[in-house]
Amino acid sequence: VLFSNNVLCGSGQNGQYELANNSTTDSSFTECTQFNEYASSNSTQIVNFTCNSSNTIVFYDNNVVLGIGNNSSGEFGIGNNTDYNNVLKENTGIMQKIQEGYTVNNIYYMNHGIIYQLINTSGTYEYWSIGNNSYNGLGINSNGTVYTSLTRSALLESLVNSFSDSQNIEIYSR
């Protein structure tokens, strides 16, 4: 839950520090102190976040994307599948896209992967993914492949662009 005062809180399983509260104790509700401390010490706001039972990824208005917890499928986009328990890790793949002029519009968690909806320099949406592509869940045509580096989601992008109102499509994960 992200509150209007820029405080991120979470609950549930916490065996890999995914609640970012310097603990592995499962919690019914707790402040995600490590993400909040980063925001406070860098005078930045949390724009978006995505989470699951083993990791959390947060995007800030200073264009930094940080993750914590399980990275076994390369969800953090840093080129490896090393877990980062109790350490916030910067997503270097997304940071490179931002330096190229892209804007992060949305972040979606899909199975053991992340889809980023980016806006390129001409204002067009592009979809980029990292993590496990089981059942082509990341929109990349290579079922079961694990991507530890940012990869273009051509299948998803093609599907979204086939709709006449493609700029207003929201993706929901269940």
PDB file of C-alpha atoms in Angstrom:
ATOM      1  CA  VAL A   1       0.000   0.000   0.000  1.00  0.00           C
ATOM      2  CA  LEU A   2       1.376   3.415  -0.939  1.00  0.00           C
ATOM      3  CA  PHE A   3      -0.015   6.208   1.213  1.00  0.00           C
ATOM      4  CA  SER A   4      -0.362   9.834   0.069  1.00  0.00           C
ATOM      5  CA  ASN A   5       2.475  10.851   2.431  1.00  0.00           C
ATOM      6  CA  ASN A   6       4.888   8.701   0.318  1.00  0.00           C
ATOM      7  CA  VAL A   7       5.053   5.845   2.847  1.00  0.00           C
ATOM      8  CA  LEU A   8       5.072   2.333   1.382  1.00  0.00           C
ATOM      9  CA  CYS A   9       3.784  -0.487   3.587  1.00  0.00           C
ATOM     10  CA  GLY A  10       3.283  -4.180   3.012  1.00  0.00           C
ATOM     11  CA  SER A  11       2.233  -7.420   4.597  1.00  0.00           C
ATOM     12  CA  GLY A  12       2.730 -11.146   4.206  1.00  0.00           C
ATOM     13  CA  GLN A  13       5.628 -13.475   3.639  1.00  0.00           C
ATOM     14  CA  ASN A  14       9.031 -11.941   4.312  1.00  0.00           C
ATOM     15  CA  GLY A  15      11.558 -14.806   4.181  1.00  0.00           C
ATOM     16  CA  GLN A  16      13.754 -12.968   1.658  1.00  0.00           C
ATOM     17  CA  TYR A  17      13.401  -9.447   3.068  1.00  0.00           C
ATOM     18  CA  GLU A  18      10.817  -8.606   0.395  1.00  0.00           C
ATOM     19  CA  LEU A  19       9.026  -6.239   2.787  1.00  0.00           C
ATOM     20  CA  ALA A  20      12.266  -4.191   3.003  1.00  0.00           C
ATOM     21  CA  ASN A  21      12.023  -3.773   6.766  1.00  0.00           C
ATOM     22  CA  ASN A  22      15.418  -5.249   7.796  1.00  0.00           C
ATOM     23  CA  SER A  23      13.736  -8.454   8.972  1.00  0.00           C
ATOM     24  CA  THR A  24      12.694 -11.880   7.714  1.00  0.00           C
ATOM     25  CA  THR A  25       9.681 -12.057  10.024  1.00  0.00           C
ATOM     26  CA  ASP A  26       6.354 -12.452   8.210  1.00  0.00           C
ATOM     27  CA  SER A  27       4.114  -9.509   8.975  1.00  0.00           C
ATOM     28  CA  SER A  28       0.436  -8.671   8.987  1.00  0.00           C
ATOM     29  CA  PHE A  29       1.301  -5.044   8.155  1.00  0.00           C
ATOM     30  CA  THR A  30       4.602  -3.161   8.296  1.00  0.00           C
ATOM     31  CA  GLU A  31       6.353  -0.131   6.889  1.00  0.00           C
ATOM     32  CA  CYS A  32       8.815  -0.919   4.068  1.00  0.00           C
ATOM     33  CA  THR A  33      11.475   1.163   5.812  1.00  0.00           C
ATOM     34  CA  GLN A  34      14.357   0.601   3.373  1.00  0.00           C
ATOM     35  CA  PHE A  35      12.359   1.935   0.395  1.00  0.00           C
ATOM     36  CA  ASN A  36      10.955   4.795   2.480  1.00  0.00           C
ATOM     37  CA  GLU A  37      14.401   5.736   3.845  1.00  0.00           C
ATOM     38  CA  TYR A  38      15.769   5.867   0.277  1.00  0.00           C
ATOM     39  CA  ALA A  39      12.912   8.183  -0.746  1.00  0.00           C
ATOM     40  CA  SER A  40      13.428  10.415   2.271  1.00  0.00           C
ATOM     41  CA  SER A  41      17.229  10.645   2.040  1.00  0.00           C
ATOM     42  CA  ASN A  42      17.079  11.373  -1.712  1.00  0.00           C
ATOM     43  CA  SER A  43      14.110  13.794  -1.561  1.00  0.00           C
ATOM     44  CA  THR A  44      12.185  11.658  -4.036  1.00  0.00           C
ATOM     45  CA  GLN A  45       8.663  10.263  -4.314  1.00  0.00           C
ATOM     46  CA  ILE A  46       7.601   6.679  -4.950  1.00  0.00           C
ATOM     47  CA  VAL A  47       5.823   6.629  -8.321  1.00  0.00           C
ATOM     48  CA  ASN A  48       4.986   2.952  -8.716  1.00  0.00           C
ATOM     49  CA  PHE A  49       5.779  -0.450  -7.272  1.00  0.00           C
ATOM     50  CA  THR A  50       5.134  -4.113  -7.878  1.00  0.00           C
ATOM     51  CA  CYS A  51       5.541  -7.033  -5.523  1.00  0.00           C
ATOM     52  CA  ASN A  52       4.916 -10.717  -5.041  1.00  0.00           C
ATOM     53  CA  SER A  53       5.597 -13.335  -2.385  1.00  0.00           C
ATOM     54  CA  SER A  54       9.369 -13.120  -2.767  1.00  0.00           C
ATOM     55  CA  ASN A  55      10.455  -9.657  -3.982  1.00  0.00           C
ATOM     56  CA  THR A  56       9.460  -6.012  -4.301  1.00  0.00           C
ATOM     57  CA  ILE A  57      10.423  -3.495  -6.990  1.00  0.00           C
ATOM     58  CA  VAL A  58       9.904   0.262  -6.541  1.00  0.00           C
ATOM     59  CA  PHE A  59      10.153   3.111  -9.085  1.00  0.00           C
ATOM     60  CA  TYR A  60      10.934   6.647  -7.847  1.00  0.00           C
ATOM     61  CA  ASP A  61      10.381  10.035  -9.491  1.00  0.00           C
ATOM     62  CA  ASN A  62      14.169  10.511  -9.770  1.00  0.00           C
ATOM     63  CA  ASN A  63      14.061   7.628 -12.316  1.00  0.00           C
ATOM     64  CA  VAL A  64      15.639   5.058  -9.997  1.00  0.00           C
ATOM     65  CA  VAL A  65      14.213   1.528  -9.889  1.00  0.00           C
ATOM     66  CA  LEU A  66      15.178  -0.551  -6.832  1.00  0.00           C
ATOM     67  CA  GLY A  67      14.428  -4.173  -5.964  1.00  0.00           C
ATOM     68  CA  ILE A  68      14.899  -6.393  -2.932  1.00  0.00           C
ATOM     69  CA  GLY A  69      14.484 -10.116  -2.260  1.00  0.00           C
ATOM     70  CA  ASN A  70      14.421 -13.082  -4.607  1.00  0.00           C
ATOM     71  CA  ASN A  71      16.052 -12.536  -7.996  1.00  0.00           C
ATOM     72  CA  SER A  72      16.209 -16.203  -9.031  1.00  0.00           C
ATOM     73  CA  SER A  73      14.620 -15.461 -12.412  1.00  0.00           C
ATOM     74  CA  GLY A  74      16.537 -12.230 -13.002  1.00  0.00           C
ATOM     75  CA  GLU A  75      13.586 -10.010 -12.057  1.00  0.00           C
ATOM     76  CA  PHE A  76      15.870  -7.122 -11.076  1.00  0.00           C
ATOM     77  CA  GLY A  77      17.257  -6.742 -14.599  1.00  0.00           C
ATOM     78  CA  ILE A  78      20.900  -6.573 -13.567  1.00  0.00           C
ATOM     79  CA  GLY A  79      22.203  -9.425 -15.720  1.00  0.00           C
ATOM     80  CA  ASN A  80      22.273 -12.159 -13.087  1.00  0.00           C
ATOM     81  CA  ASN A  81      19.956 -14.249 -10.913  1.00  0.00           C
ATOM     82  CA  THR A  82      21.596 -13.612  -7.534  1.00  0.00           C
ATOM     83  CA  ASP A  83      19.174 -12.923  -4.680  1.00  0.00           C
ATOM     84  CA  TYR A  84      19.568  -9.582  -2.903  1.00  0.00           C
ATOM     85  CA  ASN A  85      18.276 -10.188   0.594  1.00  0.00           C
ATOM     86  CA  ASN A  86      18.260  -7.095   2.799  1.00  0.00           C
ATOM     87  CA  VAL A  87      19.973  -5.027   0.063  1.00  0.00           C
ATOM     88  CA  LEU A  88      18.225  -2.616  -2.296  1.00  0.00           C
ATOM     89  CA  LYS A  89      19.539  -3.251  -5.810  1.00  0.00           C
ATOM     90  CA  GLU A  90      19.318  -0.786  -8.719  1.00  0.00           C
ATOM     91  CA  ASN A  91      17.837  -2.079 -11.998  1.00  0.00           C
ATOM     92  CA  THR A  92      20.633  -1.218 -14.428  1.00  0.00           C
ATOM     93  CA  GLY A  93      18.657  -2.267 -17.530  1.00  0.00           C
ATOM     94  CA  ILE A  94      15.861   0.218 -16.869  1.00  0.00           C
ATOM     95  CA  MET A  95      18.363   2.890 -15.841  1.00  0.00           C
ATOM     96  CA  GLN A  96      20.016   2.537 -19.262  1.00  0.00           C
ATOM     97  CA  LYS A  97      16.646   2.979 -21.026  1.00  0.00           C
ATOM     98  CA  ILE A  98      15.960   6.106 -18.946  1.00  0.00           C
ATOM     99  CA  GLN A  99      19.360   7.510 -19.930  1.00  0.00           C
ATOM    100  CA  GLU A 100      18.369   6.879 -23.572  1.00  0.00           C
ATOM    101  CA  GLY A 101      15.335   9.147 -23.035  1.00  0.00           C
ATOM    102  CA  TYR A 102      12.641   6.582 -22.171  1.00  0.00           C
ATOM    103  CA  THR A 103      10.080   7.215 -19.444  1.00  0.00           C
ATOM    104  CA  VAL A 104       8.747   4.457 -17.189  1.00  0.00           C
ATOM    105  CA  ASN A 105       4.952   4.576 -17.419  1.00  0.00           C
ATOM    106  CA  ASN A 106       4.024   1.404 -15.541  1.00  0.00           C
ATOM    107  CA  ILE A 107       5.454  -1.760 -13.984  1.00  0.00           C
ATOM    108  CA  TYR A 108       3.670  -5.133 -14.036  1.00  0.00           C
ATOM    109  CA  TYR A 109       4.591  -8.308 -12.159  1.00  0.00           C
ATOM    110  CA  MET A 110       3.933 -11.469 -14.197  1.00  0.00           C
ATOM    111  CA  ASN A 111       4.673 -14.887 -12.645  1.00  0.00           C
ATOM    112  CA  HIS A 112       8.433 -14.630 -12.010  1.00  0.00           C
ATOM    113  CA  GLY A 113       9.037 -11.711 -14.316  1.00  0.00           C
ATOM    114  CA  ILE A 114       8.479  -8.000 -14.672  1.00  0.00           C
ATOM    115  CA  ILE A 115       7.050  -6.112 -17.653  1.00  0.00           C
ATOM    116  CA  TYR A 116       7.883  -2.428 -17.969  1.00  0.00           C
ATOM    117  CA  GLN A 117       5.645  -0.179 -20.037  1.00  0.00           C
ATOM    118  CA  LEU A 118       7.998   2.499 -21.331  1.00  0.00           C
ATOM    119  CA  ILE A 119       7.372   5.589 -23.420  1.00  0.00           C
ATOM    120  CA  ASN A 120      10.100   6.153 -25.999  1.00  0.00           C
ATOM    121  CA  THR A 121      11.391   9.533 -27.199  1.00  0.00           C
ATOM    122  CA  SER A 122       8.693   9.725 -29.919  1.00  0.00           C
ATOM    123  CA  GLY A 123       5.923   9.180 -27.358  1.00  0.00           C
ATOM    124  CA  THR A 124       5.141   5.563 -28.340  1.00  0.00           C
ATOM    125  CA  TYR A 125       4.632   2.794 -25.783  1.00  0.00           C
ATOM    126  CA  GLU A 126       7.156  -0.023 -25.737  1.00  0.00           C
ATOM    127  CA  TYR A 127       7.101  -3.109 -23.540  1.00  0.00           C
ATOM    128  CA  TRP A 128      10.320  -4.513 -22.054  1.00  0.00           C
ATOM    129  CA  SER A 129      10.601  -7.563 -19.801  1.00  0.00           C
ATOM    130  CA  ILE A 130      12.951  -9.384 -17.468  1.00  0.00           C
ATOM    131  CA  GLY A 131      12.619 -12.671 -15.610  1.00  0.00           C
ATOM    132  CA  ASN A 132      11.045 -16.047 -16.329  1.00  0.00           C
ATOM    133  CA  ASN A 133       9.029 -16.299 -19.559  1.00  0.00           C
ATOM    134  CA  SER A 134       7.093 -19.455 -18.582  1.00  0.00           C
ATOM    135  CA  TYR A 135       4.109 -19.938 -20.892  1.00  0.00           C
ATOM    136  CA  ASN A 136       5.237 -16.788 -22.782  1.00  0.00           C
ATOM    137  CA  GLY A 137       3.945 -14.709 -19.848  1.00  0.00           C
ATOM    138  CA  LEU A 138       6.360 -11.876 -20.627  1.00  0.00           C
ATOM    139  CA  GLY A 139       5.220 -11.528 -24.217  1.00  0.00           C
ATOM    140  CA  ILE A 140       8.488 -12.819 -25.663  1.00  0.00           C
ATOM    141  CA  ASN A 141       8.294 -15.678 -28.168  1.00  0.00           C
ATOM    142  CA  SER A 142      10.532 -18.155 -26.323  1.00  0.00           C
ATOM    143  CA  ASN A 143       8.533 -20.146 -23.790  1.00  0.00           C
ATOM    144  CA  GLY A 144      10.418 -20.933 -20.569  1.00  0.00           C
ATOM    145  CA  THR A 145      13.521 -18.860 -21.239  1.00  0.00           C
ATOM    146  CA  VAL A 146      14.824 -16.817 -18.295  1.00  0.00           C
ATOM    147  CA  TYR A 147      15.907 -13.274 -19.195  1.00  0.00           C
ATOM    148  CA  THR A 148      18.287 -11.671 -16.699  1.00  0.00           C
ATOM    149  CA  SER A 149      18.687  -8.618 -18.946  1.00  0.00           C
ATOM    150  CA  LEU A 150      15.974  -6.343 -20.300  1.00  0.00           C
ATOM    151  CA  THR A 151      14.381  -7.808 -23.464  1.00  0.00           C
ATOM    152  CA  ARG A 152      11.787  -6.309 -25.813  1.00  0.00           C
ATOM    153  CA  SER A 153       8.325  -7.931 -25.410  1.00  0.00           C
ATOM    154  CA  ALA A 154       7.506  -8.074 -29.116  1.00  0.00           C
ATOM    155  CA  LEU A 155       4.465 -10.381 -28.825  1.00  0.00           C
ATOM    156  CA  LEU A 156       2.837  -8.243 -26.134  1.00  0.00           C
ATOM    157  CA  GLU A 157       3.661  -5.043 -27.976  1.00  0.00           C
ATOM    158  CA  SER A 158       2.175  -6.379 -31.212  1.00  0.00           C
ATOM    159  CA  LEU A 159      -1.022  -7.407 -29.423  1.00  0.00           C
ATOM    160  CA  VAL A 160      -1.421  -4.050 -27.669  1.00  0.00           C
ATOM    161  CA  ASN A 161      -0.720  -2.119 -30.883  1.00  0.00           C
ATOM    162  CA  SER A 162      -3.415  -4.111 -32.722  1.00  0.00           C
ATOM    163  CA  PHE A 163      -6.050  -2.202 -30.745  1.00  0.00           C
ATOM    164  CA  SER A 164      -7.021   1.186 -32.151  1.00  0.00           C
ATOM    165  CA  ASP A 165      -6.878   2.771 -28.688  1.00  0.00           C
ATOM    166  CA  SER A 166      -3.575   1.149 -27.695  1.00  0.00           C
ATOM    167  CA  GLN A 167      -2.375   4.164 -25.672  1.00  0.00           C
ATOM    168  CA  ASN A 168      -5.196   3.641 -23.148  1.00  0.00           C
ATOM    169  CA  ILE A 169      -4.766  -0.101 -22.507  1.00  0.00           C
ATOM    170  CA  GLU A 170      -4.068  -1.244 -18.962  1.00  0.00           C
ATOM    171  CA  ILE A 171      -2.489  -4.619 -18.246  1.00  0.00           C
ATOM    172  CA  TYR A 172      -3.604  -6.518 -15.166  1.00  0.00           C
ATOM    173  CA  SER A 173      -1.828  -9.495 -13.646  1.00  0.00           C
ATOM    174  CA  ARG A 174      -3.585 -12.199 -11.647  1.00  0.00           C
TER     175      ARG A 174
END
